[in-house]
């Protein structure tokens, strides 16, 4: 089990260097926030369009399928089961009220193909409202998780923090510690692979010992996993302490004494095209979504 290869959550992929990698991090951040905010108060067809749009962007960015295969598959399956469970769940409109007045004998039922209950089997019902709610919830989860992960896959942590710091420059007038926050964010993003590596090493060490879990029982199995979690926490804290010592040795004491220009930001032609497409995206959201 190789977590760094089979499930690259939040990891930056350097190669292949696609057009998505070349975009300015501020432009990609604007697209990310648009993909996160546009599903709010939108219709189910628009949310389905966002899922298809993200899959299309992934295909056009030429990210290797071996990198995204497990992630996309599991995320699509999870979203599908969320849609299914929400669709068969009660929609909250199951109470039949007694009419205040008797039905009129003159009323003639008009022919129509409309059906509120789309499918019914024993106690399970799929109604229009429950299906619409299921599509909205499932597609929202897919959009939020996958768009954020796609942004992290194609943007280096230094580029992310440089873009955010550039956008937060006006807040420095309020004497907010922007530089310290950005440095902390950079270290957090760079710390994710270290945590995954520690988890991976512990899982490998347990597998090499060929522990027979069925013979141990529940109590002993839980005690072993508690020991593993303690060891994981100890290793993570040790890595954090080593990083702190290395930073202090290199002069990272205050922002005024040691400043690092993480990334040179510049708007290019591709960024202008991406911003223009973003305007079209929001135009479609406001008119059709």
PDB file of C-alpha atoms in Angstrom:
ATOM      1  CA  UNK A   1       0.000   0.000   0.000  1.00  0.00           C
ATOM      2  CA  UNK A   2       1.658   3.178  -1.211  1.00  0.00           C
ATOM      3  CA  UNK A   3      -0.366   6.186  -0.134  1.00  0.00           C
ATOM      4  CA  UNK A   4       1.862   8.619  -1.999  1.00  0.00           C
ATOM      5  CA  UNK A   5       1.158   6.888  -5.326  1.00  0.00           C
ATOM      6  CA  UNK A   6      -2.258   5.273  -5.009  1.00  0.00           C
ATOM      7  CA  UNK A   7      -4.076   8.181  -3.348  1.00  0.00           C
ATOM      8  CA  UNK A   8      -2.242  11.504  -3.937  1.00  0.00           C
ATOM      9  CA  UNK A   9      -4.451  13.739  -1.817  1.00  0.00           C
ATOM     10  CA  UNK A  10      -3.147  17.291  -1.664  1.00  0.00           C
ATOM     11  CA  UNK A  11       0.181  16.431  -3.308  1.00  0.00           C
ATOM     12  CA  UNK A  12       1.744  18.530  -6.050  1.00  0.00           C
ATOM     13  CA  UNK A  13       2.527  16.698  -9.297  1.00  0.00           C
ATOM     14  CA  UNK A  14       5.498  18.264 -11.086  1.00  0.00           C
ATOM     15  CA  UNK A  15       5.300  16.231 -14.300  1.00  0.00           C
ATOM     16  CA  UNK A  16       3.772  16.361 -16.814  1.00  0.00           C
ATOM     17  CA  UNK A  17       3.886  20.158 -16.735  1.00  0.00           C
ATOM     18  CA  UNK A  18       0.537  20.967 -18.349  1.00  0.00           C
ATOM     19  CA  UNK A  19      -1.168  24.231 -19.244  1.00  0.00           C
ATOM     20  CA  UNK A  20      -2.991  24.028 -15.924  1.00  0.00           C
ATOM     21  CA  UNK A  21       0.363  24.159 -14.122  1.00  0.00           C
ATOM     22  CA  UNK A  22       1.356  27.278 -16.079  1.00  0.00           C
ATOM     23  CA  UNK A  23      -1.615  29.382 -14.985  1.00  0.00           C
ATOM     24  CA  UNK A  24      -1.056  32.052 -12.362  1.00  0.00           C
ATOM     25  CA  UNK A  25      -1.979  30.773  -8.870  1.00  0.00           C
ATOM     26  CA  UNK A  26      -4.237  33.782  -8.308  1.00  0.00           C
ATOM     27  CA  UNK A  27      -6.225  32.934 -11.435  1.00  0.00           C
ATOM     28  CA  UNK A  28      -6.536  29.315 -10.373  1.00  0.00           C
ATOM     29  CA  UNK A  29      -7.606  30.443  -6.908  1.00  0.00           C
ATOM     30  CA  UNK A  30     -10.338  32.587  -8.487  1.00  0.00           C
ATOM     31  CA  UNK A  31     -11.523  29.554 -10.453  1.00  0.00           C
ATOM     32  CA  UNK A  32     -11.429  27.407  -7.315  1.00  0.00           C
ATOM     33  CA  UNK A  33     -13.552  29.851  -5.334  1.00  0.00           C
ATOM     34  CA  UNK A  34     -15.963  30.093  -8.272  1.00  0.00           C
ATOM     35  CA  UNK A  35     -16.348  26.313  -8.413  1.00  0.00           C
ATOM     36  CA  UNK A  36     -16.957  26.230  -4.663  1.00  0.00           C
ATOM     37  CA  UNK A  37     -19.422  29.145  -4.534  1.00  0.00           C
ATOM     38  CA  UNK A  38     -21.346  28.638  -7.789  1.00  0.00           C
ATOM     39  CA  UNK A  39     -23.228  25.491  -6.583  1.00  0.00           C
ATOM     40  CA  UNK A  40     -24.855  27.529  -3.811  1.00  0.00           C
ATOM     41  CA  UNK A  41     -28.570  28.057  -4.552  1.00  0.00           C
ATOM     42  CA  UNK A  42     -28.108  26.498  -7.992  1.00  0.00           C
ATOM     43  CA  UNK A  43     -30.194  23.898  -9.792  1.00  0.00           C
ATOM     44  CA  UNK A  44     -29.389  20.206 -10.102  1.00  0.00           C
ATOM     45  CA  UNK A  45     -28.504  20.420 -13.844  1.00  0.00           C
ATOM     46  CA  UNK A  46     -25.904  23.106 -13.104  1.00  0.00           C
ATOM     47  CA  UNK A  47     -24.288  20.935 -10.438  1.00  0.00           C
ATOM     48  CA  UNK A  48     -24.166  17.998 -12.842  1.00  0.00           C
ATOM     49  CA  UNK A  49     -22.539  20.341 -15.343  1.00  0.00           C
ATOM     50  CA  UNK A  50     -19.856  21.222 -12.770  1.00  0.00           C
ATOM     51  CA  UNK A  51     -19.011  17.534 -12.307  1.00  0.00           C
ATOM     52  CA  UNK A  52     -18.705  17.043 -16.066  1.00  0.00           C
ATOM     53  CA  UNK A  53     -16.712  20.288 -16.345  1.00  0.00           C
ATOM     54  CA  UNK A  54     -14.178  19.164 -13.723  1.00  0.00           C
ATOM     55  CA  UNK A  55     -13.746  15.786 -15.412  1.00  0.00           C
ATOM     56  CA  UNK A  56     -13.244  17.558 -18.752  1.00  0.00           C
ATOM     57  CA  UNK A  57     -10.612  19.881 -17.257  1.00  0.00           C
ATOM     58  CA  UNK A  58      -8.813  16.852 -15.824  1.00  0.00           C
ATOM     59  CA  UNK A  59      -8.803  15.149 -19.219  1.00  0.00           C
ATOM     60  CA  UNK A  60      -7.571  18.275 -21.012  1.00  0.00           C
ATOM     61  CA  UNK A  61      -4.800  18.846 -18.465  1.00  0.00           C
ATOM     62  CA  UNK A  62      -3.227  15.481 -19.415  1.00  0.00           C
ATOM     63  CA  UNK A  63      -2.763  14.408 -15.807  1.00  0.00           C
ATOM     64  CA  UNK A  64      -1.778  10.707 -15.894  1.00  0.00           C
ATOM     65  CA  UNK A  65      -4.739   8.395 -15.416  1.00  0.00           C
ATOM     66  CA  UNK A  66      -2.757   6.244 -12.969  1.00  0.00           C
ATOM     67  CA  UNK A  67      -2.587   9.252 -10.649  1.00  0.00           C
ATOM     68  CA  UNK A  68      -6.292  10.020 -10.733  1.00  0.00           C
ATOM     69  CA  UNK A  69      -7.764   6.553 -11.257  1.00  0.00           C
ATOM     70  CA  UNK A  70      -8.407   5.518  -7.659  1.00  0.00           C
ATOM     71  CA  UNK A  71      -9.242   8.995  -6.494  1.00  0.00           C
ATOM     72  CA  UNK A  72     -11.853   9.700  -9.176  1.00  0.00           C
ATOM     73  CA  UNK A  73     -13.311   6.194  -8.916  1.00  0.00           C
ATOM     74  CA  UNK A  74     -13.762   6.280  -5.152  1.00  0.00           C
ATOM     75  CA  UNK A  75     -15.071   9.832  -5.177  1.00  0.00           C
ATOM     76  CA  UNK A  76     -17.603   9.060  -7.915  1.00  0.00           C
ATOM     77  CA  UNK A  77     -18.750   5.935  -6.062  1.00  0.00           C
ATOM     78  CA  UNK A  78     -19.076   7.893  -2.821  1.00  0.00           C
ATOM     79  CA  UNK A  79     -21.102  10.619  -4.545  1.00  0.00           C
ATOM     80  CA  UNK A  80     -23.314   8.002  -6.226  1.00  0.00           C
ATOM     81  CA  UNK A  81     -24.110   6.300  -2.907  1.00  0.00           C
ATOM     82  CA  UNK A  82     -24.873   9.683  -1.343  1.00  0.00           C
ATOM     83  CA  UNK A  83     -27.311  10.376  -4.178  1.00  0.00           C
ATOM     84  CA  UNK A  84     -28.873   6.914  -3.806  1.00  0.00           C
ATOM     85  CA  UNK A  85     -29.273   7.090  -0.027  1.00  0.00           C
ATOM     86  CA  UNK A  86     -30.676  10.610  -0.155  1.00  0.00           C
ATOM     87  CA  UNK A  87     -33.080   9.657  -2.954  1.00  0.00           C
ATOM     88  CA  UNK A  88     -34.625   6.717  -1.067  1.00  0.00           C
ATOM     89  CA  UNK A  89     -34.762   8.622   2.229  1.00  0.00           C
ATOM     90  CA  UNK A  90     -38.034  10.336   3.228  1.00  0.00           C
ATOM     91  CA  UNK A  91     -38.330  13.771   1.699  1.00  0.00           C
ATOM     92  CA  UNK A  92     -40.344  15.245   4.572  1.00  0.00           C
ATOM     93  CA  UNK A  93     -43.572  15.551   2.596  1.00  0.00           C
ATOM     94  CA  UNK A  94     -45.309  12.311   3.611  1.00  0.00           C
ATOM     95  CA  UNK A  95     -48.114  13.755   5.759  1.00  0.00           C
ATOM     96  CA  UNK A  96     -51.574  13.574   4.208  1.00  0.00           C
ATOM     97  CA  UNK A  97     -53.840  16.293   5.567  1.00  0.00           C
ATOM     98  CA  UNK A  98     -57.618  15.906   5.584  1.00  0.00           C
ATOM     99  CA  UNK A  99     -59.245  18.466   3.241  1.00  0.00           C
ATOM    100  CA  UNK A 100     -61.240  21.217   4.949  1.00  0.00           C
ATOM    101  CA  UNK A 101     -64.085  21.028   2.421  1.00  0.00           C
ATOM    102  CA  UNK A 102     -65.574  17.984   0.694  1.00  0.00           C
ATOM    103  CA  UNK A 103     -64.506  17.299  -2.861  1.00  0.00           C
ATOM    104  CA  UNK A 104     -66.677  18.815  -5.525  1.00  0.00           C
ATOM    105  CA  UNK A 105     -68.466  16.322  -7.792  1.00  0.00           C
ATOM    106  CA  UNK A 106     -68.179  18.762 -10.675  1.00  0.00           C
ATOM    107  CA  UNK A 107     -64.354  18.698 -10.608  1.00  0.00           C
ATOM    108  CA  UNK A 108     -62.947  16.757 -13.542  1.00  0.00           C
ATOM    109  CA  UNK A 109     -59.447  15.346 -13.325  1.00  0.00           C
ATOM    110  CA  UNK A 110     -57.294  16.708 -16.122  1.00  0.00           C
ATOM    111  CA  UNK A 111     -55.014  14.268 -18.003  1.00  0.00           C
ATOM    112  CA  UNK A 112     -51.370  14.773 -17.105  1.00  0.00           C
ATOM    113  CA  UNK A 113     -48.111  12.784 -17.084  1.00  0.00           C
ATOM    114  CA  UNK A 114     -46.807  14.472 -13.941  1.00  0.00           C
ATOM    115  CA  UNK A 115     -45.887  12.108 -11.093  1.00  0.00           C
ATOM    116  CA  UNK A 116     -44.441  13.243  -7.801  1.00  0.00           C
ATOM    117  CA  UNK A 117     -43.449   9.694  -6.798  1.00  0.00           C
ATOM    118  CA  UNK A 118     -41.039   8.477  -9.478  1.00  0.00           C
ATOM    119  CA  UNK A 119     -40.436   4.972  -8.120  1.00  0.00           C
ATOM    120  CA  UNK A 120     -41.959   2.974  -5.270  1.00  0.00           C
ATOM    121  CA  UNK A 121     -41.017  -0.435  -3.893  1.00  0.00           C
ATOM    122  CA  UNK A 122     -42.493  -1.575  -0.562  1.00  0.00           C
ATOM    123  CA  UNK A 123     -41.539   1.167   1.928  1.00  0.00           C
ATOM    124  CA  UNK A 124     -38.955   2.796  -0.341  1.00  0.00           C
ATOM    125  CA  UNK A 125     -39.993   5.774  -2.419  1.00  0.00           C
ATOM    126  CA  UNK A 126     -38.041   7.977  -4.787  1.00  0.00           C
ATOM    127  CA  UNK A 127     -39.779  11.300  -5.197  1.00  0.00           C
ATOM    128  CA  UNK A 128     -38.911  14.300  -7.295  1.00  0.00           C
ATOM    129  CA  UNK A 129     -37.852  16.252  -4.239  1.00  0.00           C
ATOM    130  CA  UNK A 130     -35.658  13.487  -2.769  1.00  0.00           C
ATOM    131  CA  UNK A 131     -33.974  12.809  -6.129  1.00  0.00           C
ATOM    132  CA  UNK A 132     -33.299  16.505  -6.661  1.00  0.00           C
ATOM    133  CA  UNK A 133     -31.902  16.799  -3.131  1.00  0.00           C
ATOM    134  CA  UNK A 134     -29.722  13.712  -3.638  1.00  0.00           C
ATOM    135  CA  UNK A 135     -28.252  15.076  -6.864  1.00  0.00           C
ATOM    136  CA  UNK A 136     -27.523  18.406  -5.204  1.00  0.00           C
ATOM    137  CA  UNK A 137     -25.794  16.856  -2.176  1.00  0.00           C
ATOM    138  CA  UNK A 138     -23.790  14.260  -4.129  1.00  0.00           C
ATOM    139  CA  UNK A 139     -22.570  16.661  -6.798  1.00  0.00           C
ATOM    140  CA  UNK A 140     -21.765  19.301  -4.169  1.00  0.00           C
ATOM    141  CA  UNK A 141     -19.506  16.886  -2.285  1.00  0.00           C
ATOM    142  CA  UNK A 142     -17.755  15.852  -5.501  1.00  0.00           C
ATOM    143  CA  UNK A 143     -17.255  19.452  -6.614  1.00  0.00           C
ATOM    144  CA  UNK A 144     -15.895  20.679  -3.283  1.00  0.00           C
ATOM    145  CA  UNK A 145     -13.466  17.790  -2.762  1.00  0.00           C
ATOM    146  CA  UNK A 146     -12.282  17.281  -6.323  1.00  0.00           C
ATOM    147  CA  UNK A 147     -11.860  20.943  -7.284  1.00  0.00           C
ATOM    148  CA  UNK A 148      -9.741  21.588  -4.180  1.00  0.00           C
ATOM    149  CA  UNK A 149      -7.622  18.515  -4.818  1.00  0.00           C
ATOM    150  CA  UNK A 150      -7.160  19.389  -8.505  1.00  0.00           C
ATOM    151  CA  UNK A 151      -5.932  22.826  -7.443  1.00  0.00           C
ATOM    152  CA  UNK A 152      -3.388  21.266  -5.079  1.00  0.00           C
ATOM    153  CA  UNK A 153      -2.278  18.734  -7.701  1.00  0.00           C
ATOM    154  CA  UNK A 154      -1.396  21.402 -10.265  1.00  0.00           C
ATOM    155  CA  UNK A 155      -0.140  24.218  -8.005  1.00  0.00           C
ATOM    156  CA  UNK A 156       3.037  24.119  -5.937  1.00  0.00           C
ATOM    157  CA  UNK A 157       2.671  25.098  -2.260  1.00  0.00           C
ATOM    158  CA  UNK A 158       5.020  28.044  -2.789  1.00  0.00           C
ATOM    159  CA  UNK A 159       2.835  29.312  -5.641  1.00  0.00           C
ATOM    160  CA  UNK A 160      -0.308  28.949  -3.532  1.00  0.00           C
ATOM    161  CA  UNK A 161       1.122  30.907  -0.628  1.00  0.00           C
ATOM    162  CA  UNK A 162       2.630  33.562  -2.921  1.00  0.00           C
ATOM    163  CA  UNK A 163      -0.741  34.094  -4.598  1.00  0.00           C
ATOM    164  CA  UNK A 164      -2.617  34.274  -1.299  1.00  0.00           C
ATOM    165  CA  UNK A 165      -0.034  36.657   0.173  1.00  0.00           C
ATOM    166  CA  UNK A 166      -0.351  38.936  -2.856  1.00  0.00           C
ATOM    167  CA  UNK A 167      -4.134  39.008  -2.462  1.00  0.00           C
ATOM    168  CA  UNK A 168      -3.858  39.725   1.279  1.00  0.00           C
ATOM    169  CA  UNK A 169      -1.429  42.646   0.932  1.00  0.00           C
ATOM    170  CA  UNK A 170      -4.146  45.266   1.735  1.00  0.00           C
ATOM    171  CA  UNK A 171      -4.656  43.608   5.135  1.00  0.00           C
ATOM    172  CA  UNK A 172      -1.103  44.527   6.149  1.00  0.00           C
ATOM    173  CA  UNK A 173      -2.339  48.079   6.678  1.00  0.00           C
ATOM    174  CA  UNK A 174      -4.407  46.703   9.547  1.00  0.00           C
ATOM    175  CA  UNK A 175      -1.158  45.335  11.063  1.00  0.00           C
ATOM    176  CA  UNK A 176      -2.223  41.734  10.593  1.00  0.00           C
ATOM    177  CA  UNK A 177       0.623  39.138  10.587  1.00  0.00           C
ATOM    178  CA  UNK A 178       0.168  38.154   6.951  1.00  0.00           C
ATOM    179  CA  UNK A 179       3.768  36.972   6.475  1.00  0.00           C
ATOM    180  CA  UNK A 180       3.613  34.686   9.511  1.00  0.00           C
ATOM    181  CA  UNK A 181       0.281  33.235   8.377  1.00  0.00           C
ATOM    182  CA  UNK A 182       1.604  32.588   4.865  1.00  0.00           C
ATOM    183  CA  UNK A 183       4.747  30.926   6.209  1.00  0.00           C
ATOM    184  CA  UNK A 184       2.610  28.692   8.434  1.00  0.00           C
ATOM    185  CA  UNK A 185       0.407  27.789   5.468  1.00  0.00           C
ATOM    186  CA  UNK A 186       3.463  26.900   3.377  1.00  0.00           C
ATOM    187  CA  UNK A 187       4.816  24.638   6.091  1.00  0.00           C
ATOM    188  CA  UNK A 188       1.406  22.989   6.500  1.00  0.00           C
ATOM    189  CA  UNK A 189       1.159  22.188   2.796  1.00  0.00           C
ATOM    190  CA  UNK A 190       4.702  20.828   2.761  1.00  0.00           C
ATOM    191  CA  UNK A 191       3.980  18.803   5.908  1.00  0.00           C
ATOM    192  CA  UNK A 192       1.167  16.764   4.293  1.00  0.00           C
ATOM    193  CA  UNK A 193       3.543  14.426   2.364  1.00  0.00           C
ATOM    194  CA  UNK A 194       5.551  13.831   5.548  1.00  0.00           C
ATOM    195  CA  UNK A 195       2.428  12.755   7.436  1.00  0.00           C
ATOM    196  CA  UNK A 196       1.412  10.408   4.604  1.00  0.00           C
ATOM    197  CA  UNK A 197       4.928   8.986   4.540  1.00  0.00           C
ATOM    198  CA  UNK A 198       4.833   8.256   8.274  1.00  0.00           C
ATOM    199  CA  UNK A 199       1.433   6.556   7.931  1.00  0.00           C
ATOM    200  CA  UNK A 200       2.724   4.541   4.999  1.00  0.00           C
ATOM    201  CA  UNK A 201       5.831   3.391   6.904  1.00  0.00           C
ATOM    202  CA  UNK A 202       3.783   2.317   9.926  1.00  0.00           C
ATOM    203  CA  UNK A 203       1.340   0.352   7.764  1.00  0.00           C
ATOM    204  CA  UNK A 204       4.226  -1.386   6.038  1.00  0.00           C
ATOM    205  CA  UNK A 205       5.837  -2.241   9.376  1.00  0.00           C
ATOM    206  CA  UNK A 206       2.577  -3.801  10.605  1.00  0.00           C
ATOM    207  CA  UNK A 207       2.165  -5.821   7.411  1.00  0.00           C
ATOM    208  CA  UNK A 208       5.700  -7.204   7.579  1.00  0.00           C
ATOM    209  CA  UNK A 209       4.965  -8.640  11.028  1.00  0.00           C
ATOM    210  CA  UNK A 210       2.058 -10.713   9.630  1.00  0.00           C
ATOM    211  CA  UNK A 211      -0.197 -10.135  12.619  1.00  0.00           C
ATOM    212  CA  UNK A 212      -3.172 -12.528  12.755  1.00  0.00           C
ATOM    213  CA  UNK A 213      -5.925 -10.141  13.755  1.00  0.00           C
ATOM    214  CA  UNK A 214      -8.640 -12.815  14.041  1.00  0.00           C
ATOM    215  CA  UNK A 215      -6.762 -14.655  16.773  1.00  0.00           C
ATOM    216  CA  UNK A 216      -5.990 -11.503  18.752  1.00  0.00           C
ATOM    217  CA  UNK A 217      -9.560 -10.462  19.359  1.00  0.00           C
ATOM    218  CA  UNK A 218     -11.076  -7.009  19.550  1.00  0.00           C
ATOM    219  CA  UNK A 219      -9.410  -5.874  22.786  1.00  0.00           C
ATOM    220  CA  UNK A 220      -5.844  -6.738  21.753  1.00  0.00           C
ATOM    221  CA  UNK A 221      -6.394  -5.367  18.246  1.00  0.00           C
ATOM    222  CA  UNK A 222      -7.541  -2.036  19.671  1.00  0.00           C
ATOM    223  CA  UNK A 223      -4.511  -1.911  21.983  1.00  0.00           C
ATOM    224  CA  UNK A 224      -2.177  -2.494  19.022  1.00  0.00           C
ATOM    225  CA  UNK A 225      -3.779   0.303  17.015  1.00  0.00           C
ATOM    226  CA  UNK A 226      -3.550   2.630  20.020  1.00  0.00           C
ATOM    227  CA  UNK A 227       0.193   1.936  20.150  1.00  0.00           C
ATOM    228  CA  UNK A 228       0.427   2.605  16.405  1.00  0.00           C
ATOM    229  CA  UNK A 229      -1.389   5.934  16.778  1.00  0.00           C
ATOM    230  CA  UNK A 230       0.911   6.939  19.636  1.00  0.00           C
ATOM    231  CA  UNK A 231       3.943   6.099  17.505  1.00  0.00           C
ATOM    232  CA  UNK A 232       2.492   8.058  14.582  1.00  0.00           C
ATOM    233  CA  UNK A 233       1.903  11.121  16.764  1.00  0.00           C
ATOM    234  CA  UNK A 234       5.407  10.820  18.208  1.00  0.00           C
ATOM    235  CA  UNK A 235       6.989  10.648  14.736  1.00  0.00           C
ATOM    236  CA  UNK A 236       4.955  13.608  13.469  1.00  0.00           C
ATOM    237  CA  UNK A 237       5.944  15.759  16.451  1.00  0.00           C
ATOM    238  CA  UNK A 238       9.572  14.725  15.936  1.00  0.00           C
ATOM    239  CA  UNK A 239       9.421  15.805  12.278  1.00  0.00           C
ATOM    240  CA  UNK A 240       7.862  19.129  13.302  1.00  0.00           C
ATOM    241  CA  UNK A 241      10.612  19.712  15.871  1.00  0.00           C
ATOM    242  CA  UNK A 242      13.292  18.941  13.281  1.00  0.00           C
ATOM    243  CA  UNK A 243      11.738  21.446  10.862  1.00  0.00           C
ATOM    244  CA  UNK A 244      11.606  24.098  13.596  1.00  0.00           C
ATOM    245  CA  UNK A 245      15.285  23.559  14.475  1.00  0.00           C
ATOM    246  CA  UNK A 246      16.293  23.718  10.800  1.00  0.00           C
ATOM    247  CA  UNK A 247      14.339  26.956  10.271  1.00  0.00           C
ATOM    248  CA  UNK A 248      15.816  28.577  13.359  1.00  0.00           C
ATOM    249  CA  UNK A 249      19.328  27.601  12.237  1.00  0.00           C
ATOM    250  CA  UNK A 250      18.704  29.280   8.872  1.00  0.00           C
ATOM    251  CA  UNK A 251      17.500  32.524  10.419  1.00  0.00           C
ATOM    252  CA  UNK A 252      13.712  32.153  10.233  1.00  0.00           C
ATOM    253  CA  UNK A 253      13.090  34.076  13.428  1.00  0.00           C
ATOM    254  CA  UNK A 254      11.095  37.138  12.373  1.00  0.00           C
ATOM    255  CA  UNK A 255       9.712  38.215   8.974  1.00  0.00           C
ATOM    256  CA  UNK A 256      11.909  41.319   8.946  1.00  0.00           C
ATOM    257  CA  UNK A 257      15.151  39.363   9.368  1.00  0.00           C
ATOM    258  CA  UNK A 258      14.577  36.601   6.838  1.00  0.00           C
ATOM    259  CA  UNK A 259      12.190  37.112   3.913  1.00  0.00           C
ATOM    260  CA  UNK A 260      11.895  34.650   1.054  1.00  0.00           C
ATOM    261  CA  UNK A 261      10.300  35.391  -2.312  1.00  0.00           C
ATOM    262  CA  UNK A 262       8.567  32.107  -2.900  1.00  0.00           C
ATOM    263  CA  UNK A 263       7.399  32.648  -6.462  1.00  0.00           C
ATOM    264  CA  UNK A 264       7.471  35.376  -9.111  1.00  0.00           C
ATOM    265  CA  UNK A 265       3.876  36.227  -9.997  1.00  0.00           C
ATOM    266  CA  UNK A 266       3.030  37.422 -13.496  1.00  0.00           C
ATOM    267  CA  UNK A 267      -0.137  37.557 -15.585  1.00  0.00           C
ATOM    268  CA  UNK A 268       0.317  36.030 -19.041  1.00  0.00           C
ATOM    269  CA  UNK A 269      -1.896  35.550 -22.081  1.00  0.00           C
ATOM    270  CA  UNK A 270      -3.200  32.209 -20.835  1.00  0.00           C
ATOM    271  CA  UNK A 271      -4.212  33.852 -17.559  1.00  0.00           C
ATOM    272  CA  UNK A 272      -6.158  36.554 -19.404  1.00  0.00           C
ATOM    273  CA  UNK A 273      -7.971  33.880 -21.418  1.00  0.00           C
ATOM    274  CA  UNK A 274      -8.751  31.980 -18.207  1.00  0.00           C
ATOM    275  CA  UNK A 275     -10.175  35.135 -16.595  1.00  0.00           C
ATOM    276  CA  UNK A 276     -12.308  35.778 -19.679  1.00  0.00           C
ATOM    277  CA  UNK A 277     -13.603  32.198 -19.500  1.00  0.00           C
ATOM    278  CA  UNK A 278     -14.357  32.788 -15.824  1.00  0.00           C
ATOM    279  CA  UNK A 279     -16.615  35.715 -16.775  1.00  0.00           C
ATOM    280  CA  UNK A 280     -18.420  33.460 -19.254  1.00  0.00           C
ATOM    281  CA  UNK A 281     -18.701  30.818 -16.517  1.00  0.00           C
ATOM    282  CA  UNK A 282     -20.416  33.225 -14.116  1.00  0.00           C
ATOM    283  CA  UNK A 283     -22.599  34.540 -16.925  1.00  0.00           C
ATOM    284  CA  UNK A 284     -23.823  31.006 -17.539  1.00  0.00           C
ATOM    285  CA  UNK A 285     -24.339  30.480 -13.818  1.00  0.00           C
ATOM    286  CA  UNK A 286     -26.469  33.609 -13.412  1.00  0.00           C
ATOM    287  CA  UNK A 287     -28.568  32.979 -16.519  1.00  0.00           C
ATOM    288  CA  UNK A 288     -28.880  29.185 -16.648  1.00  0.00           C
ATOM    289  CA  UNK A 289     -27.928  27.917 -13.188  1.00  0.00           C
TER     290      UNK A 289
END
